Amino acid sequence: MTPKASSPILLFDSGLGGLSVLAALRGQLPQAPIIYAADLAGIPYGEKTEAEVAARVAGMLGRLAERTHPRLVCIACNTASTIALGMVRDVLETPIVGTVPAIKPAAAMTRTGTIGLLGTAATIRQAYVDNLEAEFAKDKRLIRHAAPELVAAAESKLRGHAPDPEIFTRAAEGLLRQPGGDAIDTVVLACTHFPLVQAELGRAFGESVQFIDGAQGIARRIAYLTQGQSFDRRHDDYAIVTGGGHSDPDLLSGFEPYGIGRIEPI
Ligand code: DGL
Protein backbone atom coordinates (compact mmCIF):
# COMPACT_ATOMS: atom_id res chain seq x y z
CA MET A 1 0.00 0.00 0.00
CA THR A 2 1.35 3.47 -0.88
CA PRO A 3 1.84 5.54 2.28
CA LYS A 4 0.03 8.87 2.71
CA ALA A 5 2.18 11.95 2.09
CA SER A 6 1.94 12.84 5.79
CA SER A 7 3.07 9.38 6.93
CA PRO A 8 6.29 9.80 8.97
CA ILE A 9 9.67 8.13 9.00
CA LEU A 10 10.45 7.03 12.57
CA LEU A 11 14.06 7.45 13.70
CA PHE A 12 15.00 5.67 16.90
CA ASP A 13 18.04 5.89 19.17
CA SER A 14 18.81 5.58 22.88
CA GLY A 15 19.41 9.34 22.95
CA LEU A 16 20.36 12.23 20.68
CA GLY A 17 22.91 10.31 18.56
CA GLY A 18 20.37 9.60 15.84
CA LEU A 19 20.31 13.34 15.10
CA SER A 20 23.50 12.76 13.08
CA VAL A 21 21.38 10.47 10.86
CA LEU A 22 18.48 12.93 10.86
CA ALA A 23 20.79 15.67 9.51
CA ALA A 24 21.86 13.44 6.60
CA LEU A 25 18.27 12.37 5.95
CA ARG A 26 17.08 15.98 5.69
CA GLY A 27 19.67 16.47 2.95
CA GLN A 28 18.19 13.58 0.97
CA LEU A 29 14.48 14.01 1.77
CA PRO A 30 13.82 17.57 2.98
CA GLN A 31 10.03 17.13 2.74
CA ALA A 32 9.84 13.90 4.77
CA PRO A 33 7.86 14.17 8.04
CA ILE A 34 10.03 12.68 10.77
CA ILE A 35 9.32 11.52 14.31
CA TYR A 36 12.44 11.14 16.43
CA ALA A 37 12.22 8.71 19.34
CA ALA A 38 14.83 8.57 22.10
CA ASP A 39 14.89 6.01 24.91
CA LEU A 40 16.46 8.39 27.42
CA ALA A 41 15.39 6.15 30.30
CA GLY A 42 17.51 3.38 28.77
CA ILE A 43 20.65 5.26 27.70
CA PRO A 44 23.46 4.10 27.55
CA TYR A 45 22.63 1.00 25.54
CA GLY A 46 26.33 0.34 25.05
CA GLU A 47 26.75 -0.62 28.71
CA LYS A 48 23.84 -3.07 28.72
CA THR A 49 23.70 -6.78 27.94
CA GLU A 50 22.53 -8.03 24.57
CA ALA A 51 19.33 -9.37 26.16
CA GLU A 52 18.53 -6.02 27.79
CA VAL A 53 19.09 -4.07 24.57
CA ALA A 54 17.06 -6.51 22.47
CA ALA A 55 14.12 -6.43 24.91
CA ARG A 56 14.07 -2.62 25.15
CA VAL A 57 14.39 -2.03 21.42
CA ALA A 58 11.75 -4.56 20.43
CA GLY A 59 9.34 -3.31 23.12
CA MET A 60 9.84 0.37 22.29
CA LEU A 61 9.58 -0.05 18.53
CA GLY A 62 6.43 -2.14 18.86
CA ARG A 63 4.74 0.61 20.93
CA LEU A 64 6.04 3.42 18.74
CA ALA A 65 4.95 1.76 15.51
CA GLU A 66 1.44 1.29 16.88
CA ARG A 67 1.25 4.90 17.99
CA THR A 68 2.83 6.68 14.99
CA HIS A 69 2.13 4.37 11.99
CA PRO A 70 5.45 5.10 10.26
CA ARG A 71 6.09 4.28 6.60
CA LEU A 72 9.63 3.21 7.57
CA VAL A 73 11.61 2.77 10.79
CA CYS A 74 15.30 3.65 11.02
CA ILE A 75 17.20 2.27 14.00
CA ALA A 76 19.66 5.17 14.16
CA CYS A 77 21.85 3.41 16.70
CA ASN A 78 24.72 1.01 16.00
CA THR A 79 24.35 -0.78 19.33
CA ALA A 80 20.65 -1.50 18.85
CA SER A 81 21.11 -2.41 15.17
CA THR A 82 24.03 -4.79 15.61
CA ILE A 83 22.15 -6.60 18.41
CA ALA A 84 18.47 -6.44 17.52
CA LEU A 85 17.96 -5.63 13.83
CA GLY A 86 17.13 -9.19 12.75
CA MET A 87 14.76 -9.72 15.64
CA VAL A 88 12.89 -6.44 15.09
CA ARG A 89 12.56 -7.20 11.37
CA ASP A 90 10.90 -10.49 12.31
CA VAL A 91 8.20 -8.81 14.40
CA LEU A 92 7.40 -5.52 12.63
CA GLU A 93 5.82 -5.35 9.20
CA THR A 94 7.19 -1.86 8.51
CA PRO A 95 10.42 -1.65 6.45
CA ILE A 96 13.38 -1.21 8.80
CA VAL A 97 16.76 0.33 8.06
CA GLY A 98 19.57 -0.30 10.51
CA THR A 99 22.89 1.39 11.17
CA VAL A 100 25.97 -0.54 10.17
CA PRO A 101 29.53 0.45 11.17
CA ALA A 102 31.11 1.99 8.04
CA ILE A 103 33.91 -0.59 7.73
CA LYS A 104 33.41 -1.09 3.99
CA PRO A 105 33.97 2.58 3.00
CA ALA A 106 36.79 2.85 5.55
CA ALA A 107 38.59 -0.06 3.87
CA ALA A 108 38.39 1.83 0.58
CA MET A 109 39.67 5.06 2.15
CA THR A 110 42.65 3.89 4.20
CA ARG A 111 46.11 4.33 2.68
CA THR A 112 48.09 2.78 5.53
CA GLY A 113 45.78 -0.27 5.74
CA THR A 114 45.14 0.34 9.44
CA ILE A 115 41.63 1.38 10.46
CA GLY A 116 40.45 2.38 13.92
CA LEU A 117 36.91 1.71 15.08
CA LEU A 118 35.28 3.65 17.92
CA GLY A 119 31.99 2.31 19.22
CA THR A 120 30.20 1.40 22.39
CA ALA A 121 31.37 -1.58 24.44
CA ALA A 122 28.36 -3.59 23.25
CA THR A 123 28.90 -2.77 19.56
CA ILE A 124 32.59 -3.57 19.37
CA ARG A 125 32.06 -7.09 20.74
CA GLN A 126 29.29 -8.05 18.27
CA ALA A 127 29.70 -10.86 15.74
CA TYR A 128 28.06 -8.40 13.32
CA VAL A 129 31.28 -6.35 13.41
CA ASP A 130 33.47 -9.47 13.06
CA ASN A 131 31.48 -10.37 9.94
CA LEU A 132 31.88 -6.89 8.43
CA GLU A 133 35.60 -7.06 9.12
CA ALA A 134 35.89 -10.51 7.50
CA GLU A 135 33.86 -9.44 4.49
CA PHE A 136 35.23 -5.98 3.76
CA ALA A 137 38.55 -5.54 5.58
CA LYS A 138 40.27 -8.89 5.70
CA ASP A 139 43.42 -7.51 4.09
CA LYS A 140 43.42 -4.55 6.52
CA ARG A 141 44.10 -4.20 10.20
CA LEU A 142 41.06 -3.16 12.27
CA ILE A 143 41.73 -1.86 15.78
CA ARG A 144 38.69 -1.43 18.04
CA HIS A 145 38.14 0.71 21.12
CA ALA A 146 35.06 1.21 23.28
CA ALA A 147 34.50 4.88 24.10
CA PRO A 148 31.32 5.11 26.20
CA GLU A 149 32.35 8.53 27.53
CA LEU A 150 31.76 9.99 24.06
CA VAL A 151 28.05 9.14 24.31
CA ALA A 152 27.65 11.26 27.44
CA ALA A 153 29.87 13.97 25.91
CA ALA A 154 27.62 14.24 22.83
CA GLU A 155 24.49 14.31 25.02
CA SER A 156 25.96 17.19 27.08
CA LYS A 157 27.18 19.13 24.06
CA LEU A 158 23.74 19.11 22.46
CA ARG A 159 22.21 20.33 25.71
CA GLY A 160 24.58 23.32 25.62
CA HIS A 161 27.28 22.12 28.04
CA ALA A 162 30.86 21.93 26.74
CA PRO A 163 32.34 18.48 27.44
CA ASP A 164 35.75 18.02 29.10
CA PRO A 165 38.43 17.91 26.30
CA GLU A 166 40.20 15.08 28.18
CA ILE A 167 37.38 12.75 27.12
CA PHE A 168 38.41 13.10 23.47
CA THR A 169 42.10 12.71 24.24
CA ARG A 170 41.33 9.46 26.07
CA ALA A 171 39.28 8.16 23.12
CA ALA A 172 42.11 8.95 20.66
CA GLU A 173 44.74 7.38 22.91
CA GLY A 174 42.58 4.28 23.32
CA LEU A 175 43.12 3.58 19.62
CA LEU A 176 46.49 5.15 18.85
CA ARG A 177 48.27 3.51 21.80
CA GLN A 178 47.27 -0.04 20.89
CA PRO A 179 49.94 -2.12 19.10
CA GLY A 180 50.11 -0.84 15.50
CA GLY A 181 47.76 2.01 16.39
CA ASP A 182 50.20 4.70 15.27
CA ALA A 183 49.48 3.62 11.64
CA ILE A 184 45.74 4.43 11.91
CA ASP A 185 44.76 6.93 9.22
CA THR A 186 40.98 6.27 9.13
CA VAL A 187 38.60 6.03 12.06
CA VAL A 188 35.10 4.56 11.81
CA LEU A 189 32.66 6.38 14.08
CA ALA A 190 30.55 3.31 14.84
CA CYS A 191 28.10 5.01 17.17
CA THR A 192 25.64 7.61 15.94
CA HIS A 193 26.54 9.91 18.83
CA PHE A 194 30.15 10.28 17.73
CA PRO A 195 29.71 12.40 14.56
CA LEU A 196 28.08 14.97 16.87
CA VAL A 197 31.52 15.46 18.52
CA GLN A 198 33.62 14.96 15.39
CA ALA A 199 35.21 18.43 15.63
CA GLU A 200 36.44 17.66 19.15
CA LEU A 201 37.67 14.21 18.07
CA GLY A 202 39.46 15.80 15.10
CA ARG A 203 41.43 18.01 17.48
CA ALA A 204 42.35 15.01 19.64
CA PHE A 205 43.42 12.71 16.78
CA GLY A 206 45.22 15.35 14.72
CA GLU A 207 45.11 16.08 11.02
CA SER A 208 46.52 12.77 9.77
CA VAL A 209 43.32 10.91 10.66
CA GLN A 210 40.09 11.01 8.63
CA PHE A 211 36.68 9.98 9.97
CA ILE A 212 33.85 8.05 8.38
CA ASP A 213 30.38 7.26 9.69
CA GLY A 214 27.28 5.59 8.29
CA ALA A 215 24.84 8.54 8.23
CA GLN A 216 25.05 9.40 4.52
CA GLY A 217 24.75 5.75 3.51
CA ILE A 218 21.67 5.26 5.70
CA ALA A 219 20.06 8.40 4.31
CA ARG A 220 20.67 7.19 0.73
CA ARG A 221 19.21 3.78 1.62
CA ILE A 222 16.05 5.39 3.06
CA ALA A 223 15.69 7.59 -0.03
CA TYR A 224 16.03 4.50 -2.22
CA LEU A 225 13.43 2.51 -0.26
CA THR A 226 10.92 5.36 -0.37
CA GLN A 227 11.49 6.23 -4.04
CA GLY A 228 8.25 7.24 -5.78
CA GLN A 229 6.45 7.97 -2.48
CA SER A 230 5.13 11.46 -1.80
CA PHE A 231 6.12 13.50 1.25
CA ASP A 232 4.38 16.47 2.80
CA ARG A 233 6.10 18.03 5.80
CA ARG A 234 3.73 20.84 6.77
CA HIS A 235 4.58 21.15 10.45
CA ASP A 236 7.70 21.05 12.54
CA ASP A 237 8.64 17.48 13.37
CA TYR A 238 8.46 16.25 16.94
CA ALA A 239 10.28 13.91 19.30
CA ILE A 240 8.99 11.25 21.68
CA VAL A 241 11.18 10.46 24.68
CA THR A 242 11.16 8.12 27.65
CA GLY A 243 12.46 9.12 31.07
CA GLY A 244 10.58 12.37 31.61
CA GLY A 245 12.87 14.54 29.43
CA HIS A 246 9.93 16.05 27.51
CA SER A 247 9.80 19.06 29.83
CA ASP A 248 13.57 19.74 29.79
CA PRO A 249 14.26 23.07 28.01
CA ASP A 250 17.92 22.13 27.38
CA LEU A 251 16.77 19.00 25.59
CA LEU A 252 14.39 21.01 23.41
CA SER A 253 17.18 23.42 22.49
CA GLY A 254 19.28 20.40 21.42
CA PHE A 255 16.49 19.24 19.12
CA GLU A 256 15.49 22.61 17.63
CA PRO A 257 18.41 23.06 15.19
CA TYR A 258 17.29 19.74 13.64
CA GLY A 259 13.78 21.01 12.92
CA ILE A 260 12.15 19.33 15.93
CA GLY A 261 9.89 21.82 17.62
CA ARG A 262 8.32 19.88 20.49
CA ILE A 263 8.84 16.84 22.67
CA GLU A 264 6.19 14.40 23.83
CA PRO A 265 6.42 11.77 26.56
CA ILE A 266 6.03 8.19 25.45
N1 DGL B 1 23.86 5.96 19.68
C1 DGL B 1 24.10 4.61 20.06
C2 DGL B 1 24.94 3.88 19.01
O1 DGL B 1 24.94 4.26 17.85
C3 DGL B 1 24.66 4.25 21.40
C4 DGL B 1 24.61 5.09 22.59
C5 DGL B 1 24.36 4.29 23.85
O2 DGL B 1 25.30 3.71 24.43
O3 DGL B 1 23.19 4.27 24.24
O4 DGL B 1 25.58 2.90 19.29
CSV table of C-alpha atoms in Angstrom, one decimal, residues 1-128:
chain,number,residue,atom,x,y,z
A,1,MET,CA,0.0,0.0,0.0
A,2,THR,CA,1.3,3.5,-0.9
A,3,PRO,CA,1.8,5.5,2.3
A,4,LYS,CA,0.0,8.9,2.7
A,5,ALA,CA,2.2,12.0,2.1
A,6,SER,CA,1.9,12.8,5.8
A,7,SER,CA,3.1,9.4,6.9
A,8,PRO,CA,6.3,9.8,9.0
A,9,ILE,CA,9.7,8.1,9.0
A,10,LEU,CA,10.4,7.0,12.6
A,11,LEU,CA,14.1,7.5,13.7
A,12,PHE,CA,15.0,5.7,16.9
A,13,ASP,CA,18.0,5.9,19.2
A,14,SER,CA,18.8,5.6,22.9
A,15,GLY,CA,19.4,9.3,23.0
A,16,LEU,CA,20.4,12.2,20.7
A,17,GLY,CA,22.9,10.3,18.6
A,18,GLY,CA,20.4,9.6,15.8
A,19,LEU,CA,20.3,13.3,15.1
A,20,SER,CA,23.5,12.8,13.1
A,21,VAL,CA,21.4,10.5,10.9
A,22,LEU,CA,18.5,12.9,10.9
A,23,ALA,CA,20.8,15.7,9.5
A,24,ALA,CA,21.9,13.4,6.6
A,25,LEU,CA,18.3,12.4,6.0
A,26,ARG,CA,17.1,16.0,5.7
A,27,GLY,CA,19.7,16.5,3.0
A,28,GLN,CA,18.2,13.6,1.0
A,29,LEU,CA,14.5,14.0,1.8
A,30,PRO,CA,13.8,17.6,3.0
A,31,GLN,CA,10.0,17.1,2.7
A,32,ALA,CA,9.8,13.9,4.8
A,33,PRO,CA,7.9,14.2,8.0
A,34,ILE,CA,10.0,12.7,10.8
A,35,ILE,CA,9.3,11.5,14.3
A,36,TYR,CA,12.4,11.1,16.4
A,37,ALA,CA,12.2,8.7,19.3
A,38,ALA,CA,14.8,8.6,22.1
A,39,ASP,CA,14.9,6.0,24.9
A,40,LEU,CA,16.5,8.4,27.4
A,41,ALA,CA,15.4,6.2,30.3
A,42,GLY,CA,17.5,3.4,28.8
A,43,ILE,CA,20.6,5.3,27.7
A,44,PRO,CA,23.5,4.1,27.5
A,45,TYR,CA,22.6,1.0,25.5
A,46,GLY,CA,26.3,0.3,25.1
A,47,GLU,CA,26.7,-0.6,28.7
A,48,LYS,CA,23.8,-3.1,28.7
A,49,THR,CA,23.7,-6.8,27.9
A,50,GLU,CA,22.5,-8.0,24.6
A,51,ALA,CA,19.3,-9.4,26.2
A,52,GLU,CA,18.5,-6.0,27.8
A,53,VAL,CA,19.1,-4.1,24.6
A,54,ALA,CA,17.1,-6.5,22.5
A,55,ALA,CA,14.1,-6.4,24.9
A,56,ARG,CA,14.1,-2.6,25.2
A,57,VAL,CA,14.4,-2.0,21.4
A,58,ALA,CA,11.8,-4.6,20.4
A,59,GLY,CA,9.3,-3.3,23.1
A,60,MET,CA,9.8,0.4,22.3
A,61,LEU,CA,9.6,0.0,18.5
A,62,GLY,CA,6.4,-2.1,18.9
A,63,ARG,CA,4.7,0.6,20.9
A,64,LEU,CA,6.0,3.4,18.7
A,65,ALA,CA,5.0,1.8,15.5
A,66,GLU,CA,1.4,1.3,16.9
A,67,ARG,CA,1.3,4.9,18.0
A,68,THR,CA,2.8,6.7,15.0
A,69,HIS,CA,2.1,4.4,12.0
A,70,PRO,CA,5.5,5.1,10.3
A,71,ARG,CA,6.1,4.3,6.6
A,72,LEU,CA,9.6,3.2,7.6
A,73,VAL,CA,11.6,2.8,10.8
A,74,CYS,CA,15.3,3.6,11.0
A,75,ILE,CA,17.2,2.3,14.0
A,76,ALA,CA,19.7,5.2,14.2
A,77,CYS,CA,21.9,3.4,16.7
A,78,ASN,CA,24.7,1.0,16.0
A,79,THR,CA,24.4,-0.8,19.3
A,80,ALA,CA,20.6,-1.5,18.8
A,81,SER,CA,21.1,-2.4,15.2
A,82,THR,CA,24.0,-4.8,15.6
A,83,ILE,CA,22.2,-6.6,18.4
A,84,ALA,CA,18.5,-6.4,17.5
A,85,LEU,CA,18.0,-5.6,13.8
A,86,GLY,CA,17.1,-9.2,12.8
A,87,MET,CA,14.8,-9.7,15.6
A,88,VAL,CA,12.9,-6.4,15.1
A,89,ARG,CA,12.6,-7.2,11.4
A,90,ASP,CA,10.9,-10.5,12.3
A,91,VAL,CA,8.2,-8.8,14.4
A,92,LEU,CA,7.4,-5.5,12.6
A,93,GLU,CA,5.8,-5.4,9.2
A,94,THR,CA,7.2,-1.9,8.5
A,95,PRO,CA,10.4,-1.7,6.5
A,96,ILE,CA,13.4,-1.2,8.8
A,97,VAL,CA,16.8,0.3,8.1
A,98,GLY,CA,19.6,-0.3,10.5
A,99,THR,CA,22.9,1.4,11.2
A,100,VAL,CA,26.0,-0.5,10.2
A,101,PRO,CA,29.5,0.5,11.2
A,102,ALA,CA,31.1,2.0,8.0
A,103,ILE,CA,33.9,-0.6,7.7
A,104,LYS,CA,33.4,-1.1,4.0
A,105,PRO,CA,34.0,2.6,3.0
A,106,ALA,CA,36.8,2.9,5.6
A,107,ALA,CA,38.6,-0.1,3.9
A,108,ALA,CA,38.4,1.8,0.6
A,109,MET,CA,39.7,5.1,2.2
A,110,THR,CA,42.7,3.9,4.2
A,111,ARG,CA,46.1,4.3,2.7
A,112,THR,CA,48.1,2.8,5.5
A,113,GLY,CA,45.8,-0.3,5.7
A,114,THR,CA,45.1,0.3,9.4
A,115,ILE,CA,41.6,1.4,10.5
A,116,GLY,CA,40.4,2.4,13.9
A,117,LEU,CA,36.9,1.7,15.1
A,118,LEU,CA,35.3,3.6,17.9
A,119,GLY,CA,32.0,2.3,19.2
A,120,THR,CA,30.2,1.4,22.4
A,121,ALA,CA,31.4,-1.6,24.4
A,122,ALA,CA,28.4,-3.6,23.2
A,123,THR,CA,28.9,-2.8,19.6
A,124,ILE,CA,32.6,-3.6,19.4
A,125,ARG,CA,32.1,-7.1,20.7
A,126,GLN,CA,29.3,-8.0,18.3
A,127,ALA,CA,29.7,-10.9,15.7
A,128,TYR,CA,28.1,-8.4,13.3
